[in-house]
PDB file of C-alpha atoms and ligand atoms in Angstrom:
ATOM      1  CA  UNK A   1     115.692 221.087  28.990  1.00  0.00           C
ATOM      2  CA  UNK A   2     116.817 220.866  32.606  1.00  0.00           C
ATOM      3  CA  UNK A   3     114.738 222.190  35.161  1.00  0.00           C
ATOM      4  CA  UNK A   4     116.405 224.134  38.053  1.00  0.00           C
ATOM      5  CA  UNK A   5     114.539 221.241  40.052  1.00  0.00           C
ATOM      6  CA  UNK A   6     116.857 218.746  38.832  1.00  0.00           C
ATOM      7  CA  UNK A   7     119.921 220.822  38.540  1.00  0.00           C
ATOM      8  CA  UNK A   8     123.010 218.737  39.345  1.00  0.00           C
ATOM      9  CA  UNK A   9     124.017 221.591  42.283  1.00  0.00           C
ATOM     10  CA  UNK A  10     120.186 221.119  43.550  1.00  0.00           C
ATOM     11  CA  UNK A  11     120.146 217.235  44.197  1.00  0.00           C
ATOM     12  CA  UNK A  12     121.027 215.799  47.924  1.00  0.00           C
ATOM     13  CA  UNK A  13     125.110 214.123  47.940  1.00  0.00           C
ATOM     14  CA  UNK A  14     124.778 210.461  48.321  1.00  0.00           C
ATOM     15  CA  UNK A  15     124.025 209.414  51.819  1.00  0.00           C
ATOM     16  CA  UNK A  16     127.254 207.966  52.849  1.00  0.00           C
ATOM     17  CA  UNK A  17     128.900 208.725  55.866  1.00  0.00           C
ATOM     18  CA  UNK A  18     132.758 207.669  54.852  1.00  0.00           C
ATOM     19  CA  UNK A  19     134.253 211.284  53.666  1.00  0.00           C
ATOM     20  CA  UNK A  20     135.397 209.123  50.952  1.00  0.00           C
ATOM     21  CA  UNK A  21     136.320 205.768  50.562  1.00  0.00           C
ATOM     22  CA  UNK A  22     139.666 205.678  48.996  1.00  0.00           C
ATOM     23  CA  UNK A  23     142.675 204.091  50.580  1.00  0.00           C
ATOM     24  CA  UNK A  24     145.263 205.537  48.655  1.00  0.00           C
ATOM     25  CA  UNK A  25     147.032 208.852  50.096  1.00  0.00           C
ATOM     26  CA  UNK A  26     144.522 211.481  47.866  1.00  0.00           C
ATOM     27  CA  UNK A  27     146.207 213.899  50.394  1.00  0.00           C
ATOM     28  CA  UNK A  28     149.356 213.844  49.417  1.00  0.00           C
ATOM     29  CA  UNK A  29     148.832 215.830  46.357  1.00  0.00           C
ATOM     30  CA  UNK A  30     147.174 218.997  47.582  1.00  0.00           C
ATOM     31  CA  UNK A  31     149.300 219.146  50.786  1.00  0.00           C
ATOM     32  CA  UNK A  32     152.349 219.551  48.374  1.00  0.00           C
ATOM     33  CA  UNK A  33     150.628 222.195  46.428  1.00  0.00           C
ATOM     34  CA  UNK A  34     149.751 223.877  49.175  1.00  0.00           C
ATOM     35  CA  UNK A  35     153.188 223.480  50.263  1.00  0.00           C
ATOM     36  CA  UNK A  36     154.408 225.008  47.213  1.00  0.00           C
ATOM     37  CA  UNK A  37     151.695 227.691  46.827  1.00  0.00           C
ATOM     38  CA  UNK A  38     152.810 228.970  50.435  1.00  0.00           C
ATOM     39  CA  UNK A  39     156.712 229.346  49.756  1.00  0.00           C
ATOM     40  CA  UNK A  40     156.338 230.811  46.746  1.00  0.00           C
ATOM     41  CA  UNK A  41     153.363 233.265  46.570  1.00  0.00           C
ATOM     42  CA  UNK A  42     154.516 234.457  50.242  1.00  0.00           C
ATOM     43  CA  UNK A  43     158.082 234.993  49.097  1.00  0.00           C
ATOM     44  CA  UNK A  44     156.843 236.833  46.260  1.00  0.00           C
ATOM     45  CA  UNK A  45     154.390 239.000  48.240  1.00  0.00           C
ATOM     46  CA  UNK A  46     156.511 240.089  50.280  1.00  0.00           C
ATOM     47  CA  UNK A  47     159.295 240.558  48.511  1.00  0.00           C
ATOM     48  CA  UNK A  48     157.317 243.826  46.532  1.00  0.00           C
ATOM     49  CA  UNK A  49     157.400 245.294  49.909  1.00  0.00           C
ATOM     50  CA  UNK A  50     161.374 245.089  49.914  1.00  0.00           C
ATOM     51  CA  UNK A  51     162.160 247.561  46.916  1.00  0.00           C
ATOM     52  CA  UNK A  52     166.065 246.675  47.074  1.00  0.00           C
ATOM     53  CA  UNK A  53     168.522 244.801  45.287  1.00  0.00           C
ATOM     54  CA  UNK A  54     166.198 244.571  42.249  1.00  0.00           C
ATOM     55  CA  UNK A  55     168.691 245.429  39.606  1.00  0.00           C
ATOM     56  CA  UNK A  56     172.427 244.456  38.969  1.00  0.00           C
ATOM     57  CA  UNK A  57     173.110 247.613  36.939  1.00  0.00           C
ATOM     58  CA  UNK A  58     177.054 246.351  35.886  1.00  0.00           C
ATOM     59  CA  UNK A  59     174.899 243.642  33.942  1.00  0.00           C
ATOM     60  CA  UNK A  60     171.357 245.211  33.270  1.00  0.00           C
ATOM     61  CA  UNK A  61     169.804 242.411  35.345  1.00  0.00           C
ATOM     62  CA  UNK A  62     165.903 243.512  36.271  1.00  0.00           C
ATOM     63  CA  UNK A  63     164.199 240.777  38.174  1.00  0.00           C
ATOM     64  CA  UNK A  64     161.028 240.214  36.849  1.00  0.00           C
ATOM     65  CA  UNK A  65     159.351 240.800  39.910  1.00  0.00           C
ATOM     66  CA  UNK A  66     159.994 244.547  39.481  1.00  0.00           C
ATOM     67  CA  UNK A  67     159.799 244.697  35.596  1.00  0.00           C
ATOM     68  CA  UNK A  68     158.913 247.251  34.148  1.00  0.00           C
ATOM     69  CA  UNK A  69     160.088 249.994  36.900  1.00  0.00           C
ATOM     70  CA  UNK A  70     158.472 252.860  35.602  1.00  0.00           C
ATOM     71  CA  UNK A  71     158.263 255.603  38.716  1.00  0.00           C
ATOM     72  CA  UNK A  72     161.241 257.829  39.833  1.00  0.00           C
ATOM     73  CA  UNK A  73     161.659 256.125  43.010  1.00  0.00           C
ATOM     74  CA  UNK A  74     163.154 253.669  40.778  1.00  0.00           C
ATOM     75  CA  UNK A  75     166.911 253.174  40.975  1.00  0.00           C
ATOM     76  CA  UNK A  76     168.675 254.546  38.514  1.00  0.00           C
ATOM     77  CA  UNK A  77     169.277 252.683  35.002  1.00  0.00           C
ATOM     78  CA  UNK A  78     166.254 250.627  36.248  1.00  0.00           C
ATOM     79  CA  UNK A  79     162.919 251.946  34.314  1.00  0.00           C
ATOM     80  CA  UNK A  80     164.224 250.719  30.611  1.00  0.00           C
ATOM     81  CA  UNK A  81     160.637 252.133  29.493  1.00  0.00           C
ATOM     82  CA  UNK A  82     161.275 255.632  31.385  1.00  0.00           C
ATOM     83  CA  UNK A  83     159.915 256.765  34.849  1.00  0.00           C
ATOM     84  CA  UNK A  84     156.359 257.895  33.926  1.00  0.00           C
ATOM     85  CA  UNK A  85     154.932 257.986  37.500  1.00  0.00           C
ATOM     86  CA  UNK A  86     155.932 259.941  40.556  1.00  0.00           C
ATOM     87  CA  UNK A  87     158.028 258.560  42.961  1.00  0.00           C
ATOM     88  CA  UNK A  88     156.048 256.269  45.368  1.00  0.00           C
ATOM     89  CA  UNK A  89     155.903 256.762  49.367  1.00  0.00           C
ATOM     90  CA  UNK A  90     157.424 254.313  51.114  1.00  0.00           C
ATOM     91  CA  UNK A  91     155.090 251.573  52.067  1.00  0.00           C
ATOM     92  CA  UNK A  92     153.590 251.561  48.343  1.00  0.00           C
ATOM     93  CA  UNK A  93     155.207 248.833  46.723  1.00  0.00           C
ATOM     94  CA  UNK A  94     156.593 249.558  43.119  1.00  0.00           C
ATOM     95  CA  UNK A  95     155.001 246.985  41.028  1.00  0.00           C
ATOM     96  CA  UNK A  96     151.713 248.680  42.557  1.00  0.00           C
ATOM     97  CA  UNK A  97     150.266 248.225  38.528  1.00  0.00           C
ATOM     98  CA  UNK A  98     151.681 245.351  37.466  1.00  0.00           C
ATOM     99  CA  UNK A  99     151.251 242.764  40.415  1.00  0.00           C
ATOM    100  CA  UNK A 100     147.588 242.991  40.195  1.00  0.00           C
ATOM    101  CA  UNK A 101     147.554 241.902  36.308  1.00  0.00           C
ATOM    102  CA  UNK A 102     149.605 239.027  37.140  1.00  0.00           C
ATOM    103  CA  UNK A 103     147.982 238.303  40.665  1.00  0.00           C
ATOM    104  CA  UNK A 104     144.708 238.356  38.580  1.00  0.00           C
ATOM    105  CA  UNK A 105     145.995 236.083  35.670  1.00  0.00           C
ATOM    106  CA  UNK A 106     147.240 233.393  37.838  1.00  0.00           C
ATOM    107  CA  UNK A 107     144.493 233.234  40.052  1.00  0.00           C
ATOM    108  CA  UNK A 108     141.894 233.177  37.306  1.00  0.00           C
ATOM    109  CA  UNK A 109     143.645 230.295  34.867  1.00  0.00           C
ATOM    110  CA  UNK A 110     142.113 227.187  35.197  1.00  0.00           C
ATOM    111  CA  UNK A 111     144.661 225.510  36.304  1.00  0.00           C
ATOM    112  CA  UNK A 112     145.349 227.542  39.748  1.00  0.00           C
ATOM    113  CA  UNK A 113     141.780 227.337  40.372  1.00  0.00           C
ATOM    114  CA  UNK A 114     141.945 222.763  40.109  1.00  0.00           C
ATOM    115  CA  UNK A 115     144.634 223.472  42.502  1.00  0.00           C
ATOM    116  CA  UNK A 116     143.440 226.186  45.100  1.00  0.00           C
ATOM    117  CA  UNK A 117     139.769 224.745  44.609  1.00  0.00           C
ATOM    118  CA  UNK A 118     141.564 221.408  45.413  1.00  0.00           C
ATOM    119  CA  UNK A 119     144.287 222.618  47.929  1.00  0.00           C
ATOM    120  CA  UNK A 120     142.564 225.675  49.910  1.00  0.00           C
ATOM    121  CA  UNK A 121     139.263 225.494  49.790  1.00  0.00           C
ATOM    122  CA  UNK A 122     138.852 221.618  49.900  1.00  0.00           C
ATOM    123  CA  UNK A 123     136.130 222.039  47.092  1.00  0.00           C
ATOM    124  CA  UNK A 124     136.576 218.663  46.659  1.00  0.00           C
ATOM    125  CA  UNK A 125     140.299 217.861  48.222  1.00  0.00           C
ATOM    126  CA  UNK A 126     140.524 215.009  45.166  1.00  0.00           C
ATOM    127  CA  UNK A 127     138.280 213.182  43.279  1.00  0.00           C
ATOM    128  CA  UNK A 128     135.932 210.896  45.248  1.00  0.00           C
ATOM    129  CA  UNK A 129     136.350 212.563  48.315  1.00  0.00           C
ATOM    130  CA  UNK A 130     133.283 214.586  50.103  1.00  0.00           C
ATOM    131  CA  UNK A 131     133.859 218.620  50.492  1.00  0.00           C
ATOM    132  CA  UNK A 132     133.260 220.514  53.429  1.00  0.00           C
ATOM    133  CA  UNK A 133     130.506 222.318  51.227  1.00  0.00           C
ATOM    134  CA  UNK A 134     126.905 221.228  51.392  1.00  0.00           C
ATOM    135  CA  UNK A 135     126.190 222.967  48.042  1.00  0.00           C
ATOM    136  CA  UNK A 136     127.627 223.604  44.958  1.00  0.00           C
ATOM    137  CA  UNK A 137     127.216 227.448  43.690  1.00  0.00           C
ATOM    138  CA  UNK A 138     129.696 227.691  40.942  1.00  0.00           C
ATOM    139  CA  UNK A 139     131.689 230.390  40.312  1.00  0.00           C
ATOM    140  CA  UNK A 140     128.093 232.851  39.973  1.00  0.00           C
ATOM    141  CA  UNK A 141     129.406 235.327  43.127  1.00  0.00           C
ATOM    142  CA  UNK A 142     131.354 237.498  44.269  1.00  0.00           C
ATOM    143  CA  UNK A 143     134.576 237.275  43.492  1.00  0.00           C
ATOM    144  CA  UNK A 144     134.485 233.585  42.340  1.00  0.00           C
ATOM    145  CA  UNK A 145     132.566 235.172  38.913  1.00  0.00           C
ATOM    146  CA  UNK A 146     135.902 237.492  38.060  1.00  0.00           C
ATOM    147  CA  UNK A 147     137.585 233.992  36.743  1.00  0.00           C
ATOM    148  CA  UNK A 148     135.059 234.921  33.954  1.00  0.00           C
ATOM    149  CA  UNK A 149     137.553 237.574  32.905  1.00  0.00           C
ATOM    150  CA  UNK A 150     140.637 235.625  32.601  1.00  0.00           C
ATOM    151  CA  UNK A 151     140.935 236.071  28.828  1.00  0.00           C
ATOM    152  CA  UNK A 152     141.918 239.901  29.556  1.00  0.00           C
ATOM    153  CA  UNK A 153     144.298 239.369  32.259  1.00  0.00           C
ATOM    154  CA  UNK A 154     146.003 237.173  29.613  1.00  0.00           C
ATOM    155  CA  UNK A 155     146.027 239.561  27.272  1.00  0.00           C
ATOM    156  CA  UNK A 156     147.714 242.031  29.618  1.00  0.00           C
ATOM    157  CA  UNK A 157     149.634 239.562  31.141  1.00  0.00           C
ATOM    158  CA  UNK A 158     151.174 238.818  27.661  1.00  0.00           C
ATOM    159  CA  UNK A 159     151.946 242.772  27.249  1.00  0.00           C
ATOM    160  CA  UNK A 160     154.274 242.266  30.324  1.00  0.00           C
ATOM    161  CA  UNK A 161     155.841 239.378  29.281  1.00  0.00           C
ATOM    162  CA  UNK A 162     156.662 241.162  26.313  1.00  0.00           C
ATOM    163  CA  UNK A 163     158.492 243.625  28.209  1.00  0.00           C
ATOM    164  CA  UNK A 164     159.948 240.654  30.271  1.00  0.00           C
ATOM    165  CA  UNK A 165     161.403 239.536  27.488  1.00  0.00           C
ATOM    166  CA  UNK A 166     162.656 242.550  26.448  1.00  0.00           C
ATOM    167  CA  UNK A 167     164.435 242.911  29.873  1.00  0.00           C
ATOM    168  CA  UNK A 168     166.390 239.564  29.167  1.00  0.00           C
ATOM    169  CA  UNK A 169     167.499 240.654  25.904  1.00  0.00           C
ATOM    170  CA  UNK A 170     168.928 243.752  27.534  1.00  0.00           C
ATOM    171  CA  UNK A 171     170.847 241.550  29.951  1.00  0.00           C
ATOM    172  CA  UNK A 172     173.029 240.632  26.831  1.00  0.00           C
ATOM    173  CA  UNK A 173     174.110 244.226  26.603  1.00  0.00           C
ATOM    174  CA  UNK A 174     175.440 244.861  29.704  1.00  0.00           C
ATOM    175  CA  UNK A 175     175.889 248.665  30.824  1.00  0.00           C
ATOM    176  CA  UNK A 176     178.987 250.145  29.117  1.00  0.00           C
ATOM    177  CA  UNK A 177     177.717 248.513  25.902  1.00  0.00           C
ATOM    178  CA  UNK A 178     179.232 245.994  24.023  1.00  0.00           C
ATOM    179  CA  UNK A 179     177.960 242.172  23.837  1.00  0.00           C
ATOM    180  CA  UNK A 180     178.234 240.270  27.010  1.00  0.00           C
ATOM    181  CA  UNK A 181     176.393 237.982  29.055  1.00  0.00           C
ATOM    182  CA  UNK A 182     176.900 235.617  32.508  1.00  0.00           C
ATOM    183  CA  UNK A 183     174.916 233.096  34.410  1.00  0.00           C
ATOM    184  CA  UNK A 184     172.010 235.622  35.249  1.00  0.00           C
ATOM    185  CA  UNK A 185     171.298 236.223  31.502  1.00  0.00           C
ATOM    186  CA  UNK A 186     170.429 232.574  30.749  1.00  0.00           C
ATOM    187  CA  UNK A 187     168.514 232.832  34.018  1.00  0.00           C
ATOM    188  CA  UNK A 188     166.056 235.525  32.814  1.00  0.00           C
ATOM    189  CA  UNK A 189     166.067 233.695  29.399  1.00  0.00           C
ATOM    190  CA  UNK A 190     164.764 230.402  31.183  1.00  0.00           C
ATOM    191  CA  UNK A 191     162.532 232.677  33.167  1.00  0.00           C
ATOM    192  CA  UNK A 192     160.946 234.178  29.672  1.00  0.00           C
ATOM    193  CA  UNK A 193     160.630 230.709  28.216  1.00  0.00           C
ATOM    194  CA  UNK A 194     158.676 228.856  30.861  1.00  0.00           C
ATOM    195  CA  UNK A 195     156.708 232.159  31.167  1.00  0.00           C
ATOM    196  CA  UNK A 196     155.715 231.973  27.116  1.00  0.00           C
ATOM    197  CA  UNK A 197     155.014 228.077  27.600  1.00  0.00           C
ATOM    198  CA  UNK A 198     152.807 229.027  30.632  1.00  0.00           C
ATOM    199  CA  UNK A 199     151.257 231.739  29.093  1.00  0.00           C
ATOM    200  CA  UNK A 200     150.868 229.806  25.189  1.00  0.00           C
ATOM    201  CA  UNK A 201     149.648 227.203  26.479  1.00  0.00           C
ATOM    202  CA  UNK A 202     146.787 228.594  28.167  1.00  0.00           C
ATOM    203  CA  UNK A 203     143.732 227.540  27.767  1.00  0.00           C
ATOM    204  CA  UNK A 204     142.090 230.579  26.606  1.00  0.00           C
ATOM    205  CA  UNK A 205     144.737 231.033  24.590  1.00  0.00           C
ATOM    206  CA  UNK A 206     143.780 227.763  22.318  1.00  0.00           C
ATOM    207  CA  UNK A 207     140.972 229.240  22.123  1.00  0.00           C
ATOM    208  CA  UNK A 208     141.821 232.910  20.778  1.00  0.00           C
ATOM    209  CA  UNK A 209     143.506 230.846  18.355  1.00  0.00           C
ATOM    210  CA  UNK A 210     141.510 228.496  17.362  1.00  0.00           C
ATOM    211  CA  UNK A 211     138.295 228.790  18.610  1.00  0.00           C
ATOM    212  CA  UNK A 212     134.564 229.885  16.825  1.00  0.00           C
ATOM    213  CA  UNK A 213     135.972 228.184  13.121  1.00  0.00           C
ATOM    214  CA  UNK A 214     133.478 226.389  11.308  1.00  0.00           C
ATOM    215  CA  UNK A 215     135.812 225.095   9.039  1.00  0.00           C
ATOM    216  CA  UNK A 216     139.728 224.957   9.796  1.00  0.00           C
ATOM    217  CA  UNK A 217     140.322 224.298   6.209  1.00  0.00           C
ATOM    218  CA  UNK A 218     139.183 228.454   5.406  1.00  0.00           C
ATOM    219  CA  UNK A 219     141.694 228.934   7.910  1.00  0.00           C
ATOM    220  CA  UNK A 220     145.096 227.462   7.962  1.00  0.00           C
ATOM    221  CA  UNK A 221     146.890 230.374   9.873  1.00  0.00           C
ATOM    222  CA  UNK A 222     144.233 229.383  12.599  1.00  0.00           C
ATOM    223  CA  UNK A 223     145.230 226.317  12.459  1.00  0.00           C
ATOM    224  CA  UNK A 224     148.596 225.980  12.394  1.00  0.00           C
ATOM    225  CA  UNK A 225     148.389 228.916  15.860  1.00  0.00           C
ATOM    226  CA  UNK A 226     145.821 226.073  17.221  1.00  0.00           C
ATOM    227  CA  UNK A 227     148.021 223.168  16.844  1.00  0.00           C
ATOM    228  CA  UNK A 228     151.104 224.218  18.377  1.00  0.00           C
ATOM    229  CA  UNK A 229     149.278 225.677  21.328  1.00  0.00           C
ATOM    230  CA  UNK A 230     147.080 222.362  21.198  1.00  0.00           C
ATOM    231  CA  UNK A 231     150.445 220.650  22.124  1.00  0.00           C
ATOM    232  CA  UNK A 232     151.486 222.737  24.309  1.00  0.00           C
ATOM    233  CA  UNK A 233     148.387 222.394  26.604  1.00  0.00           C
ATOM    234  CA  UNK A 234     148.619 219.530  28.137  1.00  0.00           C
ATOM    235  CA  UNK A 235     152.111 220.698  29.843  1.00  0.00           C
ATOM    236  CA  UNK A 236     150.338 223.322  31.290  1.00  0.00           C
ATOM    237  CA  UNK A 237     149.866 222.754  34.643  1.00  0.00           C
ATOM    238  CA  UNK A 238     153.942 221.872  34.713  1.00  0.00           C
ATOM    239  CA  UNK A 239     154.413 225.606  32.994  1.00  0.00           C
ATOM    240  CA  UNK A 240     151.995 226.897  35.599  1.00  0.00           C
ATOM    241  CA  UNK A 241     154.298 225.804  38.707  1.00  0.00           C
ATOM    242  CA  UNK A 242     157.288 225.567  36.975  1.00  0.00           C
ATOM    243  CA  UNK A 243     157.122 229.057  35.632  1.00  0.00           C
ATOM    244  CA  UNK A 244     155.975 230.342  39.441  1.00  0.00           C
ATOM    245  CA  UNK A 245     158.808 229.390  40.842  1.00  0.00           C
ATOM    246  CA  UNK A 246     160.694 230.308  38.312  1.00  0.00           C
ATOM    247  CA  UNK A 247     160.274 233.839  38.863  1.00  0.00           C
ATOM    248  CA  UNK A 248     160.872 233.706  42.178  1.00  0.00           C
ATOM    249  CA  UNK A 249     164.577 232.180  41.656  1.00  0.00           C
ATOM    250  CA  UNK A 250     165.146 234.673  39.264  1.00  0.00           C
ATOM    251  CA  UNK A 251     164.401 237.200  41.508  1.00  0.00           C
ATOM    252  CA  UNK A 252     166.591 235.569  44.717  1.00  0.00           C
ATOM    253  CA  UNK A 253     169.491 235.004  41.820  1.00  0.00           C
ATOM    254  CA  UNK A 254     169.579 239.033  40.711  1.00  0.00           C
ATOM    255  CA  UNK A 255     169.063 239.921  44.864  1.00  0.00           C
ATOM    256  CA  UNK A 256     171.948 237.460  45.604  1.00  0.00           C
ATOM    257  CA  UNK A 257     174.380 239.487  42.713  1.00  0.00           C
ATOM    258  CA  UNK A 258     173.124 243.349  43.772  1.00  0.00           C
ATOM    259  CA  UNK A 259     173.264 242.638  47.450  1.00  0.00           C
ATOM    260  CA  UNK A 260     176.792 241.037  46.940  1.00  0.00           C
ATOM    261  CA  UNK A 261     176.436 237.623  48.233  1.00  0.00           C
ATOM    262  CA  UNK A 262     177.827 235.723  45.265  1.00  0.00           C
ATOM    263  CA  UNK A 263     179.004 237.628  41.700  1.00  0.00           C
ATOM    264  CA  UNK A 264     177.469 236.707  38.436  1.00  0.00           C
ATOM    265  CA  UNK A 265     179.590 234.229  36.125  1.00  0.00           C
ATOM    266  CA  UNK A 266     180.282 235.975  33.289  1.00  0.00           C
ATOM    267  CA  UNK A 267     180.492 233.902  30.024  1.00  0.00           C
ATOM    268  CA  UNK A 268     181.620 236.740  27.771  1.00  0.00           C
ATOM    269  CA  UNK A 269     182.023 240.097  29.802  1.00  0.00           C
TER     270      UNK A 269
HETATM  271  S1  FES B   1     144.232 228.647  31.738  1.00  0.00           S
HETATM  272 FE1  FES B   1     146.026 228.894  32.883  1.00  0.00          FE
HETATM  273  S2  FES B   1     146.788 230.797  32.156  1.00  0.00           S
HETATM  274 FE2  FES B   1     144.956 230.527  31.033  1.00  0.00          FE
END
């Protein structure tokens, strides 16, 4: 049994004074995360502060970023699930609910927290290389201990996506009715996919499927779940970026189309 005397967090680091003692360029990685991380999350945050040019009704485009739109201040044609909530004052940004779910399930997957662990809070900056830190405390406090609940912001998460995906299929039924679709409907069907292959591949995920079985063999459903997202998993750090910036180009493509800047390509009208 381990004593908390000889806890791993409890023993002095090595005494050397070299931060570390690589030579390659161990920076170069979390810079360009960073990098990344920056663009992306602050074009995103502030962009739900800019509640315009969010849907291309001629098309029944709906970023993402403002899906589902479900208060009155949203424009019309918007709120595909109906406008449940009263219209918002100004400065409250409309995906007030929903930006907090997906905030929360990002920050809490494992994989943002290698990277912002790695990136922000140089807790270690790469392998072999000292942190600022003089102890270790885990993720025990404040707010460090909510990645403990980051098997129910997936399971919300996935209820948006749902609706996410829900919005793309709309986008092949432009408004007018009919079958139709252009450039920005394979954009939000991209968007969907890398969202699914971010979200399936999670690592709780695996787990929900196939975790706490004895015995796969009493279980083959199980298993067959467990094995596709088992392969899936190891893309899932490329599904975590990949899917973040996604969303944000989906987003800039519909704003480009409703503010007017460039028109949609339209494949079958
Ligand atoms: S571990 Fe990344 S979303 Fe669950």
């Amino acid at each position: 049994m381990t004593t908390t005397a000889t806890r791993p967090q409890d023993r002095p680091r090595a005494a050397i004074k070299a931060k570390t003692l690589r030579t390659d360029r161990w920076w170069l990685s979390p810079l360009g995360v960073m990098l990344f991380l920056t663009v992306v999350g602050g074009y995103l945050t502030v962009r739900i502060f800019f509640p315009q040019n969010y849907f291309v009704e001629e098309y029944n485009y709906l970023t993402p970023v403002f899906s589902p739109c479900v208060s009155e201040s949203c424009v019309p044609g918007s709120s595909h699930l109906g406008t449940w909530l009263p219209e918002f004052p100004v400065l409250l940004p409309l995906p007030l609910l929903v930006f907090p779910i997906l905030l929360g399930f990002r920050a809490t997957c494992y994989y943002y927290r290698k990277i912002t662990y790695r990136s922000a809070l140089l807790s270690p900056p790469a392998c072999g290389v000292a942190e600022p830190a003089k102890r270790y405390k885990g993720e025990t406090r404040f707010p460090f201990n909510i990645m403990n609940y980051h098997r129910y912001f997936l399971y919300l998460a996935s209820l948006l996506l749902m609706l996410n995906t829900y919005d793309a299929a709309l986008s092949f039924f432009p408004h007018g009715g009919g079958f139709g679709f252009g450039v920005g409907s394979l954009i939000l069907v991209a968007n969907v996919v890398l969202l699914w292959g971010y979200t399936l591949s999670c690592h709780a995920c695996r787990h929900i499927a196939g975790g706490r079985l004895r015995h796969f063999s009493k279980h083959p459903v199980r298993y067959q779940l467990w094995t596709f997202v088992s392969r899936l998993n190891p893309k899932h750090g490329q599904f975590a970026l990949w899917s973040l910036a996604s969303v944000a180009l989906t987003d800039l493509y519909i704003l480009a189309v409703s503010a007017g800047w460039i028109s949609d390509f339209r494949f079958i009208n």
